[in-house]
PDB file of C-alpha atoms in Angstrom:
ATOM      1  CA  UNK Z 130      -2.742  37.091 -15.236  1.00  0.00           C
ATOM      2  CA  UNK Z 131       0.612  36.432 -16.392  1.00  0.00           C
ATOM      3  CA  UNK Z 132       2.115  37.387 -13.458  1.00  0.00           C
ATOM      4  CA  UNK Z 133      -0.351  35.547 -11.151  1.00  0.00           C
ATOM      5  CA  UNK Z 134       0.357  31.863 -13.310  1.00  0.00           C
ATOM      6  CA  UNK Z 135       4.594  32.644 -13.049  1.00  0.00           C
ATOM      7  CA  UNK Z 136       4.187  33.214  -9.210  1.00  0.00           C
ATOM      8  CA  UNK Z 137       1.719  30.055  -9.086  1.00  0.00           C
ATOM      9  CA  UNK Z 138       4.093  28.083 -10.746  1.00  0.00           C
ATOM     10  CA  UNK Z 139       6.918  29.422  -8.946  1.00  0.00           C
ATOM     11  CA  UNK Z 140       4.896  28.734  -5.058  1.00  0.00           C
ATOM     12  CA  UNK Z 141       3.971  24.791  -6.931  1.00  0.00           C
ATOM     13  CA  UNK Z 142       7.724  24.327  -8.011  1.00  0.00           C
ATOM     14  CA  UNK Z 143       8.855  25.412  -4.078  1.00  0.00           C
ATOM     15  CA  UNK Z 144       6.372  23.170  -2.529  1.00  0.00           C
ATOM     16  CA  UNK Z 145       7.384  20.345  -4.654  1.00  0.00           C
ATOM     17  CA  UNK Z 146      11.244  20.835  -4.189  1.00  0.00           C
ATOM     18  CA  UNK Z 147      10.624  21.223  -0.526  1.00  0.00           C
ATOM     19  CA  UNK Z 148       8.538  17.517  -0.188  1.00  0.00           C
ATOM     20  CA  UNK Z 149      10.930  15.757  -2.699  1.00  0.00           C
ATOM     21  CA  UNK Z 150      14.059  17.106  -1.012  1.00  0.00           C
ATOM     22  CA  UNK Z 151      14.306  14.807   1.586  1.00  0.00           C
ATOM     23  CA  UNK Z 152      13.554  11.640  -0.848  1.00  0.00           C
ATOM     24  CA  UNK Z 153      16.575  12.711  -2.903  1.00  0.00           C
ATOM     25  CA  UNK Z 154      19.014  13.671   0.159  1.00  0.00           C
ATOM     26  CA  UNK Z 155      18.165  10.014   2.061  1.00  0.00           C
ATOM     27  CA  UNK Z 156      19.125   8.348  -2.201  1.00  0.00           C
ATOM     28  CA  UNK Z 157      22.603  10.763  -2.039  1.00  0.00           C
ATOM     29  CA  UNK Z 158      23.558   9.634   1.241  1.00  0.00           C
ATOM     30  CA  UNK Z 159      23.200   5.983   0.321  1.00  0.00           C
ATOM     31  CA  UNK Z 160      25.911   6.567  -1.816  1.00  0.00           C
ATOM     32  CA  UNK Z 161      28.297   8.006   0.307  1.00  0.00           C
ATOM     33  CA  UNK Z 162      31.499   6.232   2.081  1.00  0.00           C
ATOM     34  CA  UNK Z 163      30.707   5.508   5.788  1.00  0.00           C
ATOM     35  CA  UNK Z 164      30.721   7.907   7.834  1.00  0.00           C
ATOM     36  CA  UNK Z 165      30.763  10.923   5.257  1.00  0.00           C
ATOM     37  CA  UNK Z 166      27.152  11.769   6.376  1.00  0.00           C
ATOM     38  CA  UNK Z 167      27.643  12.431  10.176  1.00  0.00           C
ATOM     39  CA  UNK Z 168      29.540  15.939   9.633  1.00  0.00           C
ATOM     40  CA  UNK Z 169      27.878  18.934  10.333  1.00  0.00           C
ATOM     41  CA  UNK Z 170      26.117  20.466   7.770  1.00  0.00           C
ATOM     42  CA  UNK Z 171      25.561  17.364   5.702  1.00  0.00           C
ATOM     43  CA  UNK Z 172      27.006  17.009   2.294  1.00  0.00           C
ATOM     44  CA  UNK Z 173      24.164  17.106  -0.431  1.00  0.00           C
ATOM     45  CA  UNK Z 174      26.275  14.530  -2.539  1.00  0.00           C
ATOM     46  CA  UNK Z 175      28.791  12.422  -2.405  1.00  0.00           C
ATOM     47  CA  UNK Z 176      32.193  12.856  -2.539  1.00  0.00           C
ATOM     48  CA  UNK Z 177      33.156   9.490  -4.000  1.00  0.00           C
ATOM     49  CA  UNK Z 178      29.925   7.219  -4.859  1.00  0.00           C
ATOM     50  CA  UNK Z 179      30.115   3.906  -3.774  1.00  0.00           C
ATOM     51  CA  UNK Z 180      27.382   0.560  -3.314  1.00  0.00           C
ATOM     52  CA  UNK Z 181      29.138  -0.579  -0.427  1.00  0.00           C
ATOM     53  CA  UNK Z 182      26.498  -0.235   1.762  1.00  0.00           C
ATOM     54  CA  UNK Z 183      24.231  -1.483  -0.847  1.00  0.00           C
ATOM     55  CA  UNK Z 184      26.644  -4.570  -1.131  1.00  0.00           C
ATOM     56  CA  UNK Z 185      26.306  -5.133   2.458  1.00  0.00           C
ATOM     57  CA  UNK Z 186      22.359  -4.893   2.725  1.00  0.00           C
ATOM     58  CA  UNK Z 187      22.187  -7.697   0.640  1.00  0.00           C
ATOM     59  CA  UNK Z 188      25.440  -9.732   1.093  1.00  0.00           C
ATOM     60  CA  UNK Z 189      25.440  -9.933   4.706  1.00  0.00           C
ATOM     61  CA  UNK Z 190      22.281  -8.522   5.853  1.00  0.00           C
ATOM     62  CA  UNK Z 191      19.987 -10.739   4.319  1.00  0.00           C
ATOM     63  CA  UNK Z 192      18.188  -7.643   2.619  1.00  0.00           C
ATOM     64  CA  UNK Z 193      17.164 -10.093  -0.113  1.00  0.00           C
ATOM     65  CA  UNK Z 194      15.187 -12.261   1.848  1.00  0.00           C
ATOM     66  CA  UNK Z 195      13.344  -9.467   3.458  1.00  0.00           C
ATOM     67  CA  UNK Z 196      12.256  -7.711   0.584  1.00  0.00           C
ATOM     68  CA  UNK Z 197      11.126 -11.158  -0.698  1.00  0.00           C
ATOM     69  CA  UNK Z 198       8.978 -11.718   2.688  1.00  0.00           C
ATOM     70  CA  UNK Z 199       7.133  -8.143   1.280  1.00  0.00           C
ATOM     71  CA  UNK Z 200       7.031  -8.160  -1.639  1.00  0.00           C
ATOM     72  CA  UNK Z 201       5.464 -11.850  -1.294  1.00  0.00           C
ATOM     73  CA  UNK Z 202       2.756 -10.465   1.827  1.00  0.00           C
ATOM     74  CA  UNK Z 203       2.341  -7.602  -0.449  1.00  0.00           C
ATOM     75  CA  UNK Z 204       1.085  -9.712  -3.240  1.00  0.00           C
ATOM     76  CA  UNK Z 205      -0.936 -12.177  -1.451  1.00  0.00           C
ATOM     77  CA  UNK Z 206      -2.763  -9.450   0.672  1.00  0.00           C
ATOM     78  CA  UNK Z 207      -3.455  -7.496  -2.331  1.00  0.00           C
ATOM     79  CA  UNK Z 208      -5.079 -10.498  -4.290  1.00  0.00           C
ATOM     80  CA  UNK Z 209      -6.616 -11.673  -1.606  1.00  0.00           C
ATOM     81  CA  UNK Z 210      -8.010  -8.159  -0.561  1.00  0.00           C
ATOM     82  CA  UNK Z 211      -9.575  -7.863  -4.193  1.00  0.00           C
ATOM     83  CA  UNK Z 212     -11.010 -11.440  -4.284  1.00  0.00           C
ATOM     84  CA  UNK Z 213     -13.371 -10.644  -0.856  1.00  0.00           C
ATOM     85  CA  UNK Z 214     -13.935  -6.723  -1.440  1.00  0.00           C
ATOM     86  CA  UNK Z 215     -14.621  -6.505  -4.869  1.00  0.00           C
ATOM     87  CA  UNK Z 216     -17.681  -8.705  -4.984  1.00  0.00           C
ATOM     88  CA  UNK Z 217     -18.779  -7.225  -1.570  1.00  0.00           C
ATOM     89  CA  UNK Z 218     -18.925  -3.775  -3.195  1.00  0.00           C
ATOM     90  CA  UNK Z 219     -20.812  -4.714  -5.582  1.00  0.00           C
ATOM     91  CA  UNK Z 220     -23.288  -7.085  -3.568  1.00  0.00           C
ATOM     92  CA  UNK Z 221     -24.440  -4.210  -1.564  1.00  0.00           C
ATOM     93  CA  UNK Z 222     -24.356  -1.812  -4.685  1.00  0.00           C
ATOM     94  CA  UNK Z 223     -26.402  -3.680  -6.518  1.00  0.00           C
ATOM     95  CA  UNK Z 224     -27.768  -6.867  -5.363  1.00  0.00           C
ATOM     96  CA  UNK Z 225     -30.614  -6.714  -3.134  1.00  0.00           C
ATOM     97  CA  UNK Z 226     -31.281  -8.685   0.652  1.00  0.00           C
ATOM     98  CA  UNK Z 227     -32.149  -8.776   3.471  1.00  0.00           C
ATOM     99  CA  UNK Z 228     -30.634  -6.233   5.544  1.00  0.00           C
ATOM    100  CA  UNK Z 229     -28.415  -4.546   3.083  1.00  0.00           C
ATOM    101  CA  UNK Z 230     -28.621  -0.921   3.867  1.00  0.00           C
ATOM    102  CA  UNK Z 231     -28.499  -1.237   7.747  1.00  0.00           C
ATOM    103  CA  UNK Z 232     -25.535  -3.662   7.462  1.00  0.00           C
ATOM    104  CA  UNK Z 233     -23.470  -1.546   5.315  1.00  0.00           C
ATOM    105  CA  UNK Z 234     -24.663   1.268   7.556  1.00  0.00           C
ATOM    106  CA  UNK Z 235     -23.075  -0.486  10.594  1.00  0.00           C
ATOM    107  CA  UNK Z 236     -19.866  -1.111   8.217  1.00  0.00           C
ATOM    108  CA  UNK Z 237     -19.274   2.679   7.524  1.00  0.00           C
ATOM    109  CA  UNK Z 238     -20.026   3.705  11.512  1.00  0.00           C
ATOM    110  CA  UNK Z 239     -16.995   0.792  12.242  1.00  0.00           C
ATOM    111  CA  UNK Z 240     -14.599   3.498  10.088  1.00  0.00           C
ATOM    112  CA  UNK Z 241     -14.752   5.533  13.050  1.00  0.00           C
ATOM    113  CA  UNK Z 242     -12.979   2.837  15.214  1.00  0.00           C
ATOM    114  CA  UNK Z 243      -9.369   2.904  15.170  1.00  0.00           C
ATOM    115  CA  UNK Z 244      -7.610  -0.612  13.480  1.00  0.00           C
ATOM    116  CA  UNK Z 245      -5.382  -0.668  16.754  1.00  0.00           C
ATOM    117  CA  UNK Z 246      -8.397  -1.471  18.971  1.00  0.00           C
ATOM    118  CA  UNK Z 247      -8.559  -4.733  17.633  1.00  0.00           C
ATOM    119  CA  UNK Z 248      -4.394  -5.750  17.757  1.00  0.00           C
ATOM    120  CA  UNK Z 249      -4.670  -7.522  20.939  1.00  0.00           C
ATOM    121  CA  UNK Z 250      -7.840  -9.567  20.302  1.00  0.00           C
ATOM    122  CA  UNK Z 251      -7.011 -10.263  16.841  1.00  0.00           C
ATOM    123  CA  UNK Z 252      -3.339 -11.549  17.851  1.00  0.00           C
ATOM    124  CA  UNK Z 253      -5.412 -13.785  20.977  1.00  0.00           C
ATOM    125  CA  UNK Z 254      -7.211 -15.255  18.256  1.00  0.00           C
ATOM    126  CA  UNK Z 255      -4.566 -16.078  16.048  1.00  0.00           C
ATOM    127  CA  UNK Z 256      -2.089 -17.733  18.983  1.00  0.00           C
ATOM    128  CA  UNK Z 257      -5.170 -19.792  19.456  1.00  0.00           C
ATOM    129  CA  UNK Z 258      -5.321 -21.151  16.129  1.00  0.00           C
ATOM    130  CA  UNK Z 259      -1.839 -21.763  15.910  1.00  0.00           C
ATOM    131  CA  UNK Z 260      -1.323 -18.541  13.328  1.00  0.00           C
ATOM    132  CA  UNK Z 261       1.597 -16.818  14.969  1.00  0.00           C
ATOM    133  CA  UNK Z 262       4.857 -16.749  13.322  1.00  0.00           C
ATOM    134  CA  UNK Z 263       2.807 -17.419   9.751  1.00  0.00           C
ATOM    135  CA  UNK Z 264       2.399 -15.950   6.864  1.00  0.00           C
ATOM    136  CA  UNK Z 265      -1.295 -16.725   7.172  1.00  0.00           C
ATOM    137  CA  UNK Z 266      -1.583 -14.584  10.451  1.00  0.00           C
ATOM    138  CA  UNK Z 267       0.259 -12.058   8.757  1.00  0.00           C
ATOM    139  CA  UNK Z 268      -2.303 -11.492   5.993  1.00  0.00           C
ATOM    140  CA  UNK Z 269      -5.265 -11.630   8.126  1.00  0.00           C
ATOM    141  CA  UNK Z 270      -5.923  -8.031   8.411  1.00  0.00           C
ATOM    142  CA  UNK Z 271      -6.009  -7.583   5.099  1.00  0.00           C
ATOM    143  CA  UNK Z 272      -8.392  -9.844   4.036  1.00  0.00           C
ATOM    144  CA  UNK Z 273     -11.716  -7.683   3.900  1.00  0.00           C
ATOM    145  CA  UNK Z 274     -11.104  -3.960   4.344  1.00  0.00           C
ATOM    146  CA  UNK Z 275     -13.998  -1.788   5.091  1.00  0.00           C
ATOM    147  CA  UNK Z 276     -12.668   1.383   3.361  1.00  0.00           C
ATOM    148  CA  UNK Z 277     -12.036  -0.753   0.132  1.00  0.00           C
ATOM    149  CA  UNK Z 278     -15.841  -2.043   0.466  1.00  0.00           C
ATOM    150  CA  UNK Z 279     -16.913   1.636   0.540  1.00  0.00           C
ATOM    151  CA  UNK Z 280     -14.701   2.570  -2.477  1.00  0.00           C
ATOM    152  CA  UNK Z 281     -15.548  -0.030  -4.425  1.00  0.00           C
ATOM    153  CA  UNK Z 282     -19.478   0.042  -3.594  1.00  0.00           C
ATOM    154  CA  UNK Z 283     -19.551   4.228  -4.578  1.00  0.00           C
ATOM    155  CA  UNK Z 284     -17.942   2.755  -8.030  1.00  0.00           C
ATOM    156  CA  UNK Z 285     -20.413   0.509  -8.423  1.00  0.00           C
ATOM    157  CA  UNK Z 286     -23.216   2.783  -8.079  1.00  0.00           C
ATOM    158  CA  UNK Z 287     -22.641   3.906 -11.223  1.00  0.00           C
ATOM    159  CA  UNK Z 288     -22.864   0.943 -13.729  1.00  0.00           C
ATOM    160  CA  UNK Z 289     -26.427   1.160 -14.906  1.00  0.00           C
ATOM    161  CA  UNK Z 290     -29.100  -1.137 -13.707  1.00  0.00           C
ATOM    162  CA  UNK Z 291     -30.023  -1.400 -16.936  1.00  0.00           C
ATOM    163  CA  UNK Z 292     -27.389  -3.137 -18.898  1.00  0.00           C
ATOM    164  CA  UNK Z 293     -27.643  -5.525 -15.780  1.00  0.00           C
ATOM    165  CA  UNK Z 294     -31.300  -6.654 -16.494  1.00  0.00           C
ATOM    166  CA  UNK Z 295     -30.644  -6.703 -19.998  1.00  0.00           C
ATOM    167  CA  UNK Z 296     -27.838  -9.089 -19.596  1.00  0.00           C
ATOM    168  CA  UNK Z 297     -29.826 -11.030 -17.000  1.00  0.00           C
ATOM    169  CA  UNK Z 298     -32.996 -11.064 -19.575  1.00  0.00           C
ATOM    170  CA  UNK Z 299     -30.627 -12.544 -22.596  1.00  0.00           C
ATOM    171  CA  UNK Z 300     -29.494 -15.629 -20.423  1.00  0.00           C
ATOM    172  CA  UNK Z 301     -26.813 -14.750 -18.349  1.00  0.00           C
ATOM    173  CA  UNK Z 302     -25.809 -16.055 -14.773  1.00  0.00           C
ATOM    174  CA  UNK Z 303     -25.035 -13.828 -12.007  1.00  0.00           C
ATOM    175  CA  UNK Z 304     -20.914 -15.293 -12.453  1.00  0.00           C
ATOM    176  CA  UNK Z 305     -21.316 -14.227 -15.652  1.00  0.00           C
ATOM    177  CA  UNK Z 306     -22.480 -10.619 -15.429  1.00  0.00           C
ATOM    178  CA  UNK Z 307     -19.798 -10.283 -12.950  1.00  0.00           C
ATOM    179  CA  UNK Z 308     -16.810 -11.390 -14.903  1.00  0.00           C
ATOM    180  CA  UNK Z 309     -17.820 -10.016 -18.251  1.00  0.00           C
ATOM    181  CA  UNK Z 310     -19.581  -6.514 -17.235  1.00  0.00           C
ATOM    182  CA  UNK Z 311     -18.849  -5.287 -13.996  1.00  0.00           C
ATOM    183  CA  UNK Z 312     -15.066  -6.464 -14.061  1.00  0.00           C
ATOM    184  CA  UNK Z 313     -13.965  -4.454 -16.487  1.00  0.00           C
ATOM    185  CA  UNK Z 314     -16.536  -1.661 -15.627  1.00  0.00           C
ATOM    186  CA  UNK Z 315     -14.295  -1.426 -12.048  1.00  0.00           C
ATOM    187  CA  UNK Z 316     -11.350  -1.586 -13.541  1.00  0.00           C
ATOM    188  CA  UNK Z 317     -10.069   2.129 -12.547  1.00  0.00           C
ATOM    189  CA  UNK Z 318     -11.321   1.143  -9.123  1.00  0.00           C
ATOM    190  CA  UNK Z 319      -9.673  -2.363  -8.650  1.00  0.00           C
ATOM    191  CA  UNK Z 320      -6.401  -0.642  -9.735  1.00  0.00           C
ATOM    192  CA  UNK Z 321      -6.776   1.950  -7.413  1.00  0.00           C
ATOM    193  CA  UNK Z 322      -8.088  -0.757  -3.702  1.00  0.00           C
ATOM    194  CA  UNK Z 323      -5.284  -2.652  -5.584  1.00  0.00           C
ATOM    195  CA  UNK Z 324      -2.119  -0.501  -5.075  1.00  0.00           C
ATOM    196  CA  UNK Z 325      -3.773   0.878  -1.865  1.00  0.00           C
ATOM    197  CA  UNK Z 326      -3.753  -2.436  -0.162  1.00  0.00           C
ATOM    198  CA  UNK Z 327      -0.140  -3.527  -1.798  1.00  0.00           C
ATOM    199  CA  UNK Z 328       1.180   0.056  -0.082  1.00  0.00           C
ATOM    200  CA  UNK Z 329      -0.496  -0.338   3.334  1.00  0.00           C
ATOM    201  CA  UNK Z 330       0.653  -3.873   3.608  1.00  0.00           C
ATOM    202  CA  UNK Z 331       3.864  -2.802   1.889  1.00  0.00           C
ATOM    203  CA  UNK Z 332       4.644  -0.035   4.455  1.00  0.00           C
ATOM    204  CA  UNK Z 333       3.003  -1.821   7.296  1.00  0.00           C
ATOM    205  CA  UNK Z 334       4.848  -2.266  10.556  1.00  0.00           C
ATOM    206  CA  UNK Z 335       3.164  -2.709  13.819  1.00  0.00           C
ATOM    207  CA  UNK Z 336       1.409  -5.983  12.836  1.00  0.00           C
ATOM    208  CA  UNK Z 337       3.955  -7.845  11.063  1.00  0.00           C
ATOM    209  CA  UNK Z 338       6.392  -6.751  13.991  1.00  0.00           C
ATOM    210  CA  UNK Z 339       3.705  -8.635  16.075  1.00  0.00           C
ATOM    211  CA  UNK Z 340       2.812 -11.510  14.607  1.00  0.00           C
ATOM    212  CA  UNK Z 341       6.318 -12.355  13.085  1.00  0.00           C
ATOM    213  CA  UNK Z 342       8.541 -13.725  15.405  1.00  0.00           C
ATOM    214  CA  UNK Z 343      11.250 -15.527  13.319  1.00  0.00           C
ATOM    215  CA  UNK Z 344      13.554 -13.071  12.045  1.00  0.00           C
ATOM    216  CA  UNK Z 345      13.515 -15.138   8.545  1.00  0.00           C
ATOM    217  CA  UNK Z 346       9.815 -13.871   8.370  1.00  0.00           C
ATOM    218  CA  UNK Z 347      10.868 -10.022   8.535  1.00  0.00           C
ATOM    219  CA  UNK Z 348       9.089  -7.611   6.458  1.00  0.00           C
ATOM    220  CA  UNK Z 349      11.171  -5.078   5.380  1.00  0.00           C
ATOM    221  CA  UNK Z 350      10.077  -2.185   7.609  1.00  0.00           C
ATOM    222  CA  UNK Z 351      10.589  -4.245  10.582  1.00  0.00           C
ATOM    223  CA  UNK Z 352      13.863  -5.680   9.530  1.00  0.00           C
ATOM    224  CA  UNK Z 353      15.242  -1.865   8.509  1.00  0.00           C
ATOM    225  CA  UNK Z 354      14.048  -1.343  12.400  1.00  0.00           C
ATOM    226  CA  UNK Z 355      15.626  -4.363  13.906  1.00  0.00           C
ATOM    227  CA  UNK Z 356      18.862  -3.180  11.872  1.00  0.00           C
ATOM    228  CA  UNK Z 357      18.647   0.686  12.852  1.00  0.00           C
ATOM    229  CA  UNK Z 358      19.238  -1.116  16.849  1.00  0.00           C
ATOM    230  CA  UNK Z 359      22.510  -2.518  15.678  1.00  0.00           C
ATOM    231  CA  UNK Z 360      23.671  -0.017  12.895  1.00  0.00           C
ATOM    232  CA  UNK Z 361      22.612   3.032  14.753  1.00  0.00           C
ATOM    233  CA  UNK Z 362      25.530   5.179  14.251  1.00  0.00           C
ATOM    234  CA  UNK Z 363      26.146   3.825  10.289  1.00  0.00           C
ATOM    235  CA  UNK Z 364      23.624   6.766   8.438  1.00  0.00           C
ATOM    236  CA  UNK Z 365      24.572   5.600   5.391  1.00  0.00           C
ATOM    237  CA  UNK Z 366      23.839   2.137   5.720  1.00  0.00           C
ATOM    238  CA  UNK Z 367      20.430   2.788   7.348  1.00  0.00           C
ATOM    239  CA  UNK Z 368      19.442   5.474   4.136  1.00  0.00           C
ATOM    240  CA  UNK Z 369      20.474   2.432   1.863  1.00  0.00           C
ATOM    241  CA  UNK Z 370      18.143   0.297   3.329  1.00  0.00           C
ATOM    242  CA  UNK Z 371      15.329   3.396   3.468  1.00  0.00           C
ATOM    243  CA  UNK Z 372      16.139   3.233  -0.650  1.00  0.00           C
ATOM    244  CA  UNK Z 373      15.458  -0.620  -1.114  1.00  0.00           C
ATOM    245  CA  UNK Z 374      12.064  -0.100   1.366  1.00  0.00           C
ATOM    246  CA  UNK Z 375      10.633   2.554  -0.678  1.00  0.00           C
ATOM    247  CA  UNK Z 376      12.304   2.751  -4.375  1.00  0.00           C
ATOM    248  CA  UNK Z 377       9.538  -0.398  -5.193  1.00  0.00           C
ATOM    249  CA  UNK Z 378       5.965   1.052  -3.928  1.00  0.00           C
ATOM    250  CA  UNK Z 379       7.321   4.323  -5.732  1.00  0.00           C
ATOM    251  CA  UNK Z 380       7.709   2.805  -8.623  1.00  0.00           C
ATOM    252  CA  UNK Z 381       4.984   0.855  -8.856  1.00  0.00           C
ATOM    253  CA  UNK Z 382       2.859   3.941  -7.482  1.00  0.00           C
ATOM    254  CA  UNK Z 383       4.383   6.062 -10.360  1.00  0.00           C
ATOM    255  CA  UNK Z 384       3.777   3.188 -12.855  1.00  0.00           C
ATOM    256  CA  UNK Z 385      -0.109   3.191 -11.746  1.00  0.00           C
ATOM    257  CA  UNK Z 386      -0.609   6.675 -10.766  1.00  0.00           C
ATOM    258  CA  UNK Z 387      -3.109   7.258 -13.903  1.00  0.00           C
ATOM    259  CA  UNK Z 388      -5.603   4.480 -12.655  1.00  0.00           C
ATOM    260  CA  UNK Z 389      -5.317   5.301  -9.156  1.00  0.00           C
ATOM    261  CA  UNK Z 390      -6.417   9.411  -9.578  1.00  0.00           C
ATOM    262  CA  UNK Z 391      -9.268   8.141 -12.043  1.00  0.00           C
ATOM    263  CA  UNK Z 392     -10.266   5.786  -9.404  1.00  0.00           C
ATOM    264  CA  UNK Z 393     -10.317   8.231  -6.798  1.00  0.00           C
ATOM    265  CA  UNK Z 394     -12.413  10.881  -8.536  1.00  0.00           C
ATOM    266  CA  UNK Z 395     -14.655   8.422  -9.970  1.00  0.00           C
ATOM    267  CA  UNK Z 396     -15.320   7.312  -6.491  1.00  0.00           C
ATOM    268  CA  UNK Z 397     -15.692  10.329  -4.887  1.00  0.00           C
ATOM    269  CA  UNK Z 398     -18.467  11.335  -6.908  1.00  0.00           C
ATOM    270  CA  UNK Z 399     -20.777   8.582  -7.774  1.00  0.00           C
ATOM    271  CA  UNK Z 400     -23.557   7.367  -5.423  1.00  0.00           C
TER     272      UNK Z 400
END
């Protein structure tokens, strides 16, 4: 048995070395002098660090403004996200109308379509209300999310009808129950729709690259990709910018990670 855990541990340790290998290499070549990358084989660290190209990303780049563009969509469409889907979830988890089951029904089935079906008439829609080049177009996709209804409604299963009669019998409004029980009853859930909506809109590329015309209004994935066509042959440059898109969701990711997994395996089971 000892034996068995040792070579466990061993196979977990060279899985993890082989995913986080890359993450590290991209962070040691950001470091390096231009240039010092493109010999074959690669250096695994620098020879002389520097934050030249780091100086440059935000100096004359304009790397600043773009992580403030995501870092600002990434806020609003998480808040925003929360405000429609969390009271949705619970609607159909525990409030009862007309239609309920057969609507969420038809809300599950729409999982199956794929979210690039609806680009083109989405972006038609948007021209036509004057929404392209905006913010506001921008953070239209994430303003109800289907997936986050589901999580949060599975959650919400499990808060017992019970304590929701009891606080409806002692006087309390419907606001109420919903800011003072089931709030902080989906807390591990909210954390976890929370961070998934700030990473997808985060990380996102194909809409904002769409909608966002004005290179001022750059996310940072599609201003990394706008740079890569200029900077092509400058690896060291382009891994710098690869640090400043990712070293924030990982952080915050890491930061939350607790919440997130509870969320998840609370979600997976209940209902």
């Amino acid at each position: 048995m000892k034996l068995r855990s040792v070579f466990l541990n061993l196979a977990v340790a060279l899985i993890a070395l082989v995913v986080l290998f890359p993450l590290v290499w991209m962070v040691s070549v950001s470091f390096m002098a231009t240039g010092e990358a493109a010999v074959f084989p690669p250096p695994l660290l620098p020879s002389h660090w520097t934050l030249e190209h780091y100086r440059d990303l935000f100096l004359n780049q304009g790397m600043g403004r773009y992580l403030w563009n995501s870092f600002a969509l990434a806020t609003l469409a998480t808040i925003l996200a929360l405000s429609f889907t969390v009271p949705a979830g619970y609607a159909f988890a525990k409030l009862k109308f007309a239609g309920r089951e057969r609507l969420f029904q038809f809300l599950v089935a729409a999982l199956v379509v794929p979210a690039q079906i609806g680009t083109l008439p989405l972006f038609l829609m948007l021209k036509g209300m004057g929404l392209v080049n905006t913010y506001a177009g921008a953070l239209v996709p994430w303003l109800a999310s289907i997936f986050g209804l589901f999580l949060v409604r599975q959650y919400a299963l499990s808060i017992p009808d019970e304590m929701l009669e009891a606080a409806r019998i002692d006087g309390a409004s419907e606001g109420q129950i919903f800011r003072r029980i089931v709030l902080p009853t989906l807390q591990p859930i909210i954390v976890t729709l929370g961070l998934f909506v700030f990473l997808g809109s985060w990380n996102d590329f194909l809409w904002p690259l769409i909608i966002l015309t004005d290179q001022s209004n750059y996310t940072l994935p599609v201003a990394l990709a706008a740079l890569s066509r200029e900077h092509v042959q400058d690896i060291e440059l382009m891994m710098a910018g690869a640090v400043v898109t990712v070293a924030p969701v990982l952080i915050l990711f890491l930061a939350l990670q607790r919440y997130y997994i509870r969320g998840m395996l609370a979600g997976s089971v209940k209902g």
